[in-house]
Short mmCIF file of C-alpha atoms and ligand atoms in Angstrom, two decimals:
data_model
loop_
_atom_site.label_atom_id
_atom_site.label_comp_id
_atom_site.label_asym_id
_atom_site.label_seq_id
_atom_site.Cartn_x
_atom_site.Cartn_y
_atom_site.Cartn_z
CA MET A 28 114.67 -40.91 116.47
CA ASP A 29 118.09 -39.64 117.63
CA SER A 30 118.89 -39.23 121.31
CA HIS A 31 118.22 -35.46 121.36
CA ARG A 32 114.76 -35.98 119.89
CA GLN A 33 114.07 -38.81 122.31
CA ALA A 34 114.95 -36.50 125.20
CA LEU A 35 112.62 -33.82 123.82
CA ALA A 36 109.80 -36.31 123.29
CA ALA A 37 110.15 -37.51 126.87
CA TYR A 38 110.32 -34.03 128.40
CA ASP A 39 108.04 -31.93 126.18
CA PRO A 40 105.88 -34.14 123.97
CA LYS A 41 103.71 -31.19 122.92
CA ILE A 42 106.61 -29.44 121.19
CA GLU A 43 108.06 -32.69 119.86
CA ARG A 44 104.69 -33.59 118.31
CA ALA A 45 104.52 -30.17 116.62
CA ILE A 46 107.99 -30.68 115.13
CA ALA A 47 107.00 -34.15 113.96
CA GLY A 48 103.84 -32.65 112.43
CA GLU A 49 105.88 -30.06 110.57
CA GLU A 50 108.17 -32.83 109.29
CA ARG A 51 105.14 -34.69 107.93
CA ARG A 52 103.80 -31.49 106.37
CA GLN A 53 107.12 -30.89 104.63
CA VAL A 54 107.22 -34.48 103.36
CA ASP A 55 103.59 -34.79 102.25
CA GLY A 56 103.18 -31.47 100.42
CA VAL A 57 104.66 -29.77 97.35
CA GLU A 58 106.59 -26.76 98.63
CA MET A 59 106.39 -23.95 96.09
CA ILE A 60 107.12 -20.84 98.17
CA PRO A 61 110.14 -19.54 96.18
CA SER A 62 112.02 -18.38 99.29
CA GLU A 63 111.90 -21.78 101.00
CA ASN A 64 114.07 -24.84 100.66
CA TYR A 65 115.17 -28.00 102.47
CA THR A 66 118.59 -27.69 104.03
CA TYR A 67 121.22 -30.41 104.23
CA PRO A 68 121.41 -32.96 107.08
CA GLU A 69 124.97 -31.70 107.69
CA VAL A 70 123.59 -28.17 108.23
CA LEU A 71 120.91 -29.46 110.59
CA ALA A 72 123.74 -31.08 112.59
CA CYS A 73 125.44 -27.68 112.93
CA LEU A 74 122.21 -25.93 113.90
CA GLY A 75 121.48 -28.44 116.65
CA SER A 76 125.03 -28.36 118.01
CA VAL A 77 126.60 -26.95 121.19
CA LEU A 78 127.72 -23.90 119.19
CA THR A 79 124.42 -22.38 120.26
CA ASN A 80 125.89 -22.13 123.79
CA LYS A 81 128.72 -19.79 122.82
CA TYR A 82 128.95 -16.00 122.84
CA ALA A 83 131.37 -14.79 120.18
CA GLU A 84 130.95 -11.00 119.92
CA GLY A 85 133.60 -9.51 117.71
CA TYR A 86 135.44 -11.14 114.84
CA PRO A 87 138.05 -13.93 114.57
CA GLY A 88 141.17 -12.98 116.49
CA ARG A 89 139.44 -10.01 118.15
CA ARG A 90 136.57 -11.25 120.28
CA TYR A 91 135.33 -9.83 123.52
CA TYR A 92 135.10 -13.14 125.43
CA GLY A 93 137.52 -16.03 125.83
CA GLY A 94 137.25 -19.58 124.61
CA GLN A 95 137.13 -18.77 120.90
CA GLU A 96 139.61 -21.21 119.35
CA PHE A 97 136.87 -23.21 117.61
CA THR A 98 134.45 -20.39 116.82
CA ASP A 99 137.32 -18.46 115.20
CA GLU A 100 138.15 -21.42 113.00
CA ILE A 101 134.50 -21.79 111.98
CA GLU A 102 134.01 -18.11 111.14
CA ARG A 103 137.31 -17.82 109.24
CA THR A 104 136.37 -20.88 107.21
CA ALA A 105 132.90 -19.50 106.46
CA ARG A 106 134.34 -16.16 105.33
CA GLN A 107 136.99 -17.75 103.12
CA ARG A 108 134.51 -20.07 101.48
CA ALA A 109 131.97 -17.29 100.90
CA THR A 110 134.48 -14.92 99.27
CA LYS A 111 135.79 -17.70 97.01
CA LEU A 112 132.30 -18.90 96.07
CA PHE A 113 131.08 -15.47 94.97
CA GLY A 114 134.40 -13.99 93.83
CA ALA A 115 134.12 -11.28 96.48
CA GLU A 116 136.90 -9.44 98.33
CA HIS A 117 135.37 -9.59 101.83
CA ALA A 118 132.51 -11.39 103.55
CA ASN A 119 130.61 -10.84 106.78
CA VAL A 120 128.80 -14.03 107.81
CA GLN A 121 127.24 -12.78 111.03
CA PRO A 122 123.89 -11.18 110.00
CA LEU A 123 121.15 -13.05 111.82
CA SER A 124 118.88 -12.92 108.79
CA GLY A 125 117.90 -10.86 105.75
CA SER A 126 116.48 -7.75 107.43
CA PRO A 127 119.43 -7.06 109.77
CA MET A 128 121.77 -7.85 106.89
CA ASN A 129 120.27 -5.08 104.76
CA GLN A 130 120.00 -2.67 107.69
CA ALA A 131 123.69 -3.14 108.43
CA ALA A 132 124.58 -2.56 104.79
CA TYR A 133 122.61 0.72 104.75
CA PHE A 134 124.04 1.98 108.03
CA ALA A 135 127.59 1.15 106.88
CA PHE A 136 127.31 3.82 104.19
CA LEU A 137 124.31 6.07 104.76
CA SER A 138 123.19 8.73 107.20
CA PRO A 139 119.54 9.24 108.09
CA GLY A 140 117.77 11.14 105.31
CA ASP A 141 120.13 9.99 102.54
CA THR A 142 118.52 9.05 99.24
CA VAL A 143 118.49 5.49 97.87
CA LEU A 144 117.07 4.37 94.52
CA ALA A 145 115.31 1.01 94.99
CA MET A 146 112.74 -1.16 93.25
CA ASP A 147 109.09 -0.62 94.13
CA LEU A 148 107.74 -3.37 96.41
CA SER A 149 104.77 -4.20 94.18
CA HIS A 150 107.10 -4.50 91.17
CA GLY A 151 109.18 -7.15 92.93
CA GLY A 152 111.32 -5.24 95.45
CA HIS A 153 111.47 -6.09 99.15
CA LEU A 154 110.11 -4.64 102.38
CA THR A 155 113.64 -3.86 103.56
CA HIS A 156 114.24 -1.86 100.39
CA GLY A 157 112.49 1.08 101.96
CA ALA A 158 108.82 0.15 101.88
CA PRO A 159 107.00 2.95 103.74
CA VAL A 160 105.85 0.48 106.45
CA SER A 161 109.45 -0.52 107.25
CA HIS A 162 111.69 1.32 109.72
CA MET A 163 114.25 1.72 106.94
CA GLY A 164 111.64 3.55 104.87
CA LYS A 165 111.34 6.07 107.69
CA VAL A 166 115.08 6.50 108.24
CA PHE A 167 116.26 6.94 104.65
CA ASN A 168 114.71 8.61 101.64
CA PHE A 169 113.92 5.74 99.29
CA VAL A 170 112.97 6.74 95.75
CA ARG A 171 111.30 3.85 93.93
CA TYR A 172 111.73 2.75 90.35
CA LYS A 173 109.36 0.44 88.50
CA THR A 174 109.45 -2.24 85.84
CA HIS A 175 107.45 -2.63 82.63
CA PRO A 176 105.57 -5.87 83.34
CA ASP A 177 104.13 -5.97 79.84
CA GLN A 178 107.58 -5.65 78.28
CA GLY A 179 109.10 -8.71 79.92
CA GLY A 180 109.71 -6.85 83.19
CA ALA A 181 112.21 -4.50 81.55
CA ILE A 182 113.67 -1.63 83.54
CA ASP A 183 113.89 1.65 81.66
CA PHE A 184 117.50 2.65 82.33
CA ASP A 185 117.13 6.01 80.57
CA GLU A 186 114.34 6.84 82.98
CA LEU A 187 116.42 5.52 85.91
CA MET A 188 119.31 7.75 84.82
CA ARG A 189 117.00 10.78 84.70
CA THR A 190 115.66 9.96 88.19
CA ALA A 191 119.20 9.51 89.50
CA LYS A 192 120.27 12.89 88.11
CA GLU A 193 117.22 14.55 89.65
CA THR A 194 117.41 12.90 93.09
CA ARG A 195 121.21 12.44 93.46
CA PRO A 196 121.03 9.16 95.43
CA LYS A 197 123.90 8.08 97.65
CA MET A 198 123.13 4.45 96.77
CA VAL A 199 121.56 2.63 93.84
CA LEU A 200 120.01 -0.62 95.07
CA CYS A 201 118.84 -3.49 92.95
CA GLY A 202 117.41 -6.75 94.17
CA TYR A 203 114.06 -8.36 94.57
CA SER A 204 111.79 -10.89 96.15
CA SER A 205 109.14 -11.29 93.45
CA TYR A 206 110.77 -10.34 90.15
CA PRO A 207 111.04 -13.33 87.83
CA ARG A 208 113.90 -11.98 85.70
CA ASP A 209 117.66 -11.34 85.91
CA TYR A 210 119.28 -7.94 86.31
CA ASP A 211 121.64 -6.02 84.04
CA TYR A 212 124.12 -5.07 86.77
CA ALA A 213 126.39 -3.17 84.39
CA ALA A 214 123.48 -0.87 83.48
CA PHE A 215 122.75 -0.19 87.17
CA LYS A 216 126.42 0.52 87.78
CA ALA A 217 126.54 2.96 84.87
CA VAL A 218 123.66 4.92 86.45
CA ALA A 219 125.33 4.88 89.87
CA ASP A 220 128.72 5.90 88.46
CA GLU A 221 127.18 8.84 86.62
CA VAL A 222 125.94 10.36 89.89
CA GLY A 223 128.75 9.10 92.14
CA ALA A 224 126.48 6.66 94.03
CA LEU A 225 127.35 3.36 95.69
CA THR A 226 125.97 0.15 94.20
CA MET A 227 124.19 -2.48 96.29
CA ALA A 228 122.51 -5.70 95.13
CA ASP A 229 120.30 -7.82 97.37
CA ILE A 230 120.45 -11.26 95.74
CA SER A 231 118.70 -13.08 98.60
CA HIS A 232 116.37 -15.01 96.34
CA ILE A 233 118.94 -16.00 93.77
CA GLY A 234 122.06 -16.34 95.95
CA GLY A 235 122.37 -20.06 95.17
CA LEU A 236 121.80 -19.53 91.45
CA VAL A 237 124.48 -16.82 91.37
CA ALA A 238 126.91 -18.94 93.42
CA ALA A 239 126.43 -21.78 90.95
CA GLY A 240 127.18 -19.48 88.00
CA ALA A 241 123.67 -19.96 86.61
CA MET A 242 122.75 -16.25 86.93
CA ARG A 243 124.71 -13.01 86.62
CA ASN A 244 126.94 -12.06 89.55
CA PRO A 245 126.95 -8.46 90.84
CA CYS A 246 130.30 -9.06 92.60
CA ALA A 247 131.83 -9.65 89.16
CA ALA A 248 130.17 -6.44 87.95
CA GLY A 249 132.07 -4.47 90.60
CA PHE A 250 129.20 -3.73 92.99
CA ASP A 251 130.22 -2.15 96.28
CA VAL A 252 128.05 -4.39 98.42
CA VAL A 253 126.04 -7.55 97.76
CA THR A 254 123.72 -9.15 100.30
CA THR A 255 122.06 -12.56 100.33
CA THR A 256 120.23 -14.72 102.77
CA THR A 257 121.62 -18.23 103.10
CA HIS A 258 118.39 -20.23 103.41
CA LYS A 259 116.72 -19.75 100.02
CA THR A 260 118.30 -21.03 96.80
CA LEU A 261 121.58 -21.48 98.72
CA ARG A 262 119.86 -24.24 100.77
CA GLY A 263 121.64 -23.28 103.98
CA PRO A 264 120.64 -22.24 107.49
CA ARG A 265 118.43 -19.20 108.16
CA GLY A 266 120.91 -16.31 108.05
CA GLY A 267 122.45 -13.47 106.08
CA LEU A 268 125.72 -12.84 104.23
CA ILE A 269 127.25 -9.51 103.19
CA LEU A 270 129.86 -9.46 100.43
CA ASN A 271 131.74 -6.30 99.62
CA LYS A 272 134.85 -4.68 98.23
CA LYS A 273 137.85 -4.75 100.57
CA GLU A 274 137.82 -0.96 100.91
CA HIS A 275 134.44 -1.23 102.68
CA ALA A 276 135.38 -4.14 104.99
CA SER A 277 135.81 -2.22 108.23
CA LYS A 278 132.63 -0.18 107.69
CA ILE A 279 130.55 -3.30 107.01
CA ASP A 280 131.99 -5.25 109.94
CA ALA A 281 131.43 -2.34 112.34
CA ALA A 282 127.87 -1.87 111.06
CA VAL A 283 127.00 -5.52 111.81
CA PHE A 284 128.80 -5.60 115.20
CA PRO A 285 128.68 -3.51 117.31
CA GLY A 286 126.42 -1.31 115.16
CA LEU A 287 123.40 -3.57 114.99
CA GLN A 288 123.90 -6.98 116.57
CA GLY A 289 125.41 -8.62 119.61
CA GLY A 290 126.66 -12.20 119.64
CA PRO A 291 126.51 -14.00 116.30
CA HIS A 292 124.66 -17.32 116.17
CA MET A 293 127.70 -19.53 115.71
CA ASN A 294 125.61 -22.65 115.04
CA ASN A 295 124.24 -20.79 112.00
CA VAL A 296 127.69 -19.58 110.96
CA ALA A 297 128.92 -23.20 111.02
CA GLY A 298 125.89 -24.22 108.93
CA ALA A 299 126.67 -21.43 106.48
CA ALA A 300 130.28 -22.65 106.17
CA VAL A 301 129.01 -26.13 105.25
CA THR A 302 126.52 -24.58 102.81
CA PHE A 303 129.26 -22.65 100.98
CA LYS A 304 131.30 -25.86 100.67
CA LYS A 305 128.26 -27.65 99.21
CA ALA A 306 127.54 -24.77 96.81
CA ALA A 307 131.02 -25.06 95.30
CA GLU A 308 130.44 -28.72 94.29
CA PRO A 309 129.53 -29.57 90.67
CA GLU A 310 126.27 -31.17 91.93
CA PHE A 311 125.14 -27.76 93.11
CA ARG A 312 125.54 -26.26 89.66
CA ALA A 313 123.35 -29.08 88.31
CA TYR A 314 120.80 -28.34 91.06
CA ALA A 315 120.71 -24.63 90.18
CA GLU A 316 120.28 -25.34 86.48
CA GLN A 317 117.51 -27.86 87.15
CA THR A 318 115.74 -25.37 89.44
CA MET A 319 115.65 -22.82 86.62
CA LYS A 320 114.69 -25.42 83.99
CA ASN A 321 111.83 -26.59 86.24
CA ALA A 322 110.65 -23.00 86.63
CA LYS A 323 110.60 -22.48 82.85
CA VAL A 324 108.66 -25.70 82.31
CA LEU A 325 106.12 -24.89 85.04
CA ALA A 326 105.68 -21.36 83.67
CA GLN A 327 105.10 -22.70 80.16
CA ALA A 328 102.62 -25.32 81.43
CA LEU A 329 100.64 -22.57 83.15
CA MET A 330 100.78 -20.19 80.19
CA ASP A 331 99.70 -23.00 77.83
CA GLU A 332 96.52 -23.16 79.92
CA GLY A 333 96.01 -19.40 79.53
CA VAL A 334 97.37 -18.36 82.92
CA SER A 335 98.65 -14.78 82.98
CA LEU A 336 102.18 -14.55 84.44
CA ILE A 337 103.68 -11.21 85.44
CA THR A 338 106.36 -10.29 82.84
CA GLY A 339 105.17 -13.22 80.71
CA GLY A 340 107.45 -15.92 82.10
CA THR A 341 110.58 -16.45 84.16
CA ASP A 342 114.36 -16.33 83.88
CA ASN A 343 115.02 -17.52 87.42
CA HIS A 344 113.39 -19.85 89.95
CA MET A 345 110.03 -18.13 90.39
CA MET A 346 106.92 -16.83 88.70
CA VAL A 347 103.96 -14.70 89.73
CA MET A 348 100.46 -15.59 88.52
CA ASP A 349 97.84 -12.87 88.15
CA VAL A 350 95.06 -14.99 89.65
CA VAL A 351 92.39 -12.29 89.34
CA LYS A 352 92.91 -12.11 85.59
CA SER A 353 93.43 -15.86 85.18
CA PHE A 354 90.85 -17.36 87.56
CA ASP A 355 88.76 -14.50 88.89
CA LEU A 356 90.09 -15.31 92.41
CA ASP A 357 92.08 -13.06 94.71
CA GLY A 358 95.51 -14.19 95.94
CA ARG A 359 94.31 -15.22 99.39
CA ALA A 360 91.53 -17.43 98.01
CA ALA A 361 93.94 -18.93 95.48
CA GLN A 362 96.58 -19.65 98.15
CA GLU A 363 93.97 -21.32 100.36
CA THR A 364 92.73 -23.42 97.47
CA LEU A 365 96.27 -24.58 96.72
CA ASP A 366 96.70 -25.46 100.42
CA ARG A 367 93.75 -27.81 100.05
CA ILE A 368 95.52 -29.78 97.28
CA GLY A 369 98.83 -30.00 99.15
CA ILE A 370 100.64 -27.27 97.20
CA THR A 371 102.08 -24.52 99.40
CA ALA A 372 102.50 -21.12 97.73
CA ASN A 373 102.09 -17.51 98.83
CA LYS A 374 99.78 -14.69 97.88
CA GLN A 375 101.67 -11.84 96.30
CA VAL A 376 101.13 -8.26 95.22
CA ILE A 377 101.53 -7.60 91.51
CA PRO A 378 102.84 -4.36 89.95
CA ASP A 379 100.65 -1.42 91.07
CA ASP A 380 98.18 -3.92 92.52
CA PRO A 381 94.70 -2.44 92.91
CA LEU A 382 94.05 -4.94 95.75
CA PRO A 383 95.59 -4.75 99.27
CA PRO A 384 98.58 -6.92 100.34
CA VAL A 385 96.41 -9.17 102.55
CA ARG A 386 94.21 -10.01 99.55
CA PRO A 387 96.38 -9.19 96.54
CA SER A 388 95.98 -10.11 92.89
CA GLY A 389 98.84 -12.56 92.62
CA VAL A 390 100.29 -15.87 93.79
CA ARG A 391 104.03 -16.51 93.71
CA LEU A 392 105.41 -19.96 92.84
CA GLY A 393 108.98 -21.25 92.94
CA THR A 394 110.90 -24.43 92.22
CA PRO A 395 113.92 -24.45 94.62
CA ALA A 396 112.43 -26.78 97.25
CA CYS A 397 110.83 -29.33 94.96
CA THR A 398 114.01 -29.46 92.86
CA THR A 399 115.99 -30.25 96.03
CA ARG A 400 113.69 -33.29 96.45
CA GLY A 401 114.59 -34.40 92.91
CA MET A 402 111.42 -33.38 91.09
CA GLY A 403 111.91 -32.75 87.38
CA GLU A 404 110.20 -31.40 84.30
CA ALA A 405 107.48 -34.06 84.03
CA ASP A 406 106.53 -33.34 87.65
CA MET A 407 106.34 -29.62 86.88
CA ARG A 408 103.85 -30.29 84.07
CA ARG A 409 101.70 -32.34 86.46
CA ILE A 410 101.92 -29.64 89.14
CA GLY A 411 100.94 -26.98 86.58
CA GLY A 412 97.90 -29.07 85.60
CA TRP A 413 96.86 -29.52 89.24
CA ILE A 414 97.20 -25.81 89.97
CA VAL A 415 95.03 -24.85 87.01
CA ALA A 416 92.41 -27.54 87.72
CA ALA A 417 92.13 -26.50 91.38
CA LEU A 418 91.97 -22.76 90.74
CA ARG A 419 89.32 -23.26 88.07
CA ALA A 420 87.11 -25.22 90.51
CA PRO A 421 87.90 -23.91 94.01
CA ASP A 422 84.52 -25.04 95.38
CA ASP A 423 84.61 -28.59 94.03
CA GLU A 424 85.61 -30.41 97.23
CA ALA A 425 85.66 -33.86 95.59
CA ALA A 426 87.96 -32.66 92.79
CA LEU A 427 90.29 -30.93 95.28
CA ALA A 428 90.43 -34.05 97.48
CA LYS A 429 91.32 -36.19 94.46
CA ILE A 430 94.15 -33.83 93.47
CA LYS A 431 95.43 -33.84 97.06
CA ARG A 432 95.70 -37.63 96.96
CA GLU A 433 97.68 -37.30 93.71
CA THR A 434 100.08 -34.66 95.07
CA GLU A 435 100.69 -36.78 98.17
CA GLU A 436 101.35 -39.83 96.07
CA MET A 437 103.88 -37.93 93.96
CA CYS A 438 105.59 -36.59 97.10
CA ARG A 439 106.04 -40.12 98.43
CA SER A 440 108.52 -40.77 95.58
CA TYR A 441 110.75 -37.86 96.61
CA PRO A 442 112.34 -37.98 100.07
CA VAL A 443 113.14 -34.75 101.88
CA PRO A 444 116.81 -34.36 102.90
CA GLY A 445 117.19 -34.48 106.66
CA ILE A 446 113.79 -36.06 107.34
CA GLY A 447 113.43 -39.77 107.45
N1 LIG B 17 110.11 -13.60 103.09
C1 LIG B 17 111.02 -13.68 101.99
C2 LIG B 17 110.34 -14.03 100.74
O1 LIG B 17 109.43 -14.81 100.81
O2 LIG B 17 110.70 -13.55 99.67
C3 LIG B 17 111.85 -12.49 101.84
O3 LIG B 17 111.68 -11.65 102.89
#
């Protein structure tokens, strides 16, 4: 235990024990929530540093408070590394997380009531893409497009063009949190160009895969603004990143601060800088490719057992099982069953789900975290077998307990970075 942890254990053992419990949970279980990952020890060092003490409102060279010689260096470094990594013209590294990041991007360009074309939540979009329950859905006029789940998740671009001509959006947004395919950014841009709309991509889930060159890059396709969180496939601290064309730089910066936020969390910004350095290493490309290979193998193992996957497979790091069709279980029951065998996943709505979000028809699985631990294709086949066995016999306590012992034994072979 390092000296900071020792101090915490001595002063507040209740909280220290909870952190230790969470460490054990992360070590003992198979983490398959596609938006989670294990960050680097070097990033944890930044997060737990004295940078958390510092107010740094403003931007490098133009802050509102003194004492910024080190914070300026950190933020400049983070921005330079982010722009180089993604081939972008400008980066804002201050968004505190994904929701404020997207809000800032909208407010940089849109006025209340403006129309945005965005993917329907149940088809894989995100709450912040204008779901009616979100504040953004009340401020702007989001018009939703859908996918064809039975045709490999295809988007009908002729239909999208017709919708764009009818609704005259100010922005065409693509991006997702439960869509297991890649996007044709050029096709989105053609629609946007036809109606004079801005293009925005939220690549939060696949930011690391794009940075590694393993998936298509909307910056290269000439998108106006690209957002990503830094804690998913990028394996960094919990935060957001906005990338954009130079012509939009002052609008984006002003929308983040002072438009939406106050002082940036400089411990996070330092962690993001380290993350971008890591993501430029050849090892990270290998990690991204293995993450996607693992996803394909797991998807195939499930489909070989007759499991129905939304869009019929995956081209990225995640997949969505229709557990009602496959196991006659709803998503909540399936998630709870997987918890009992030491596999953490999340219940998920499927396209036009007839069930409500708290008890939807799907479960989402992803490979970023277990790939970080070093798990490979053989492990994915075992995990697929365990998932199917458990979901076929959710009331067989003895069988579930046996699988849990097996998942724990497998996890013992794969250390978690930063815990040990
Ligand atoms: N909560 C994240 C996810 O799981 O996809 C995105 O908001």
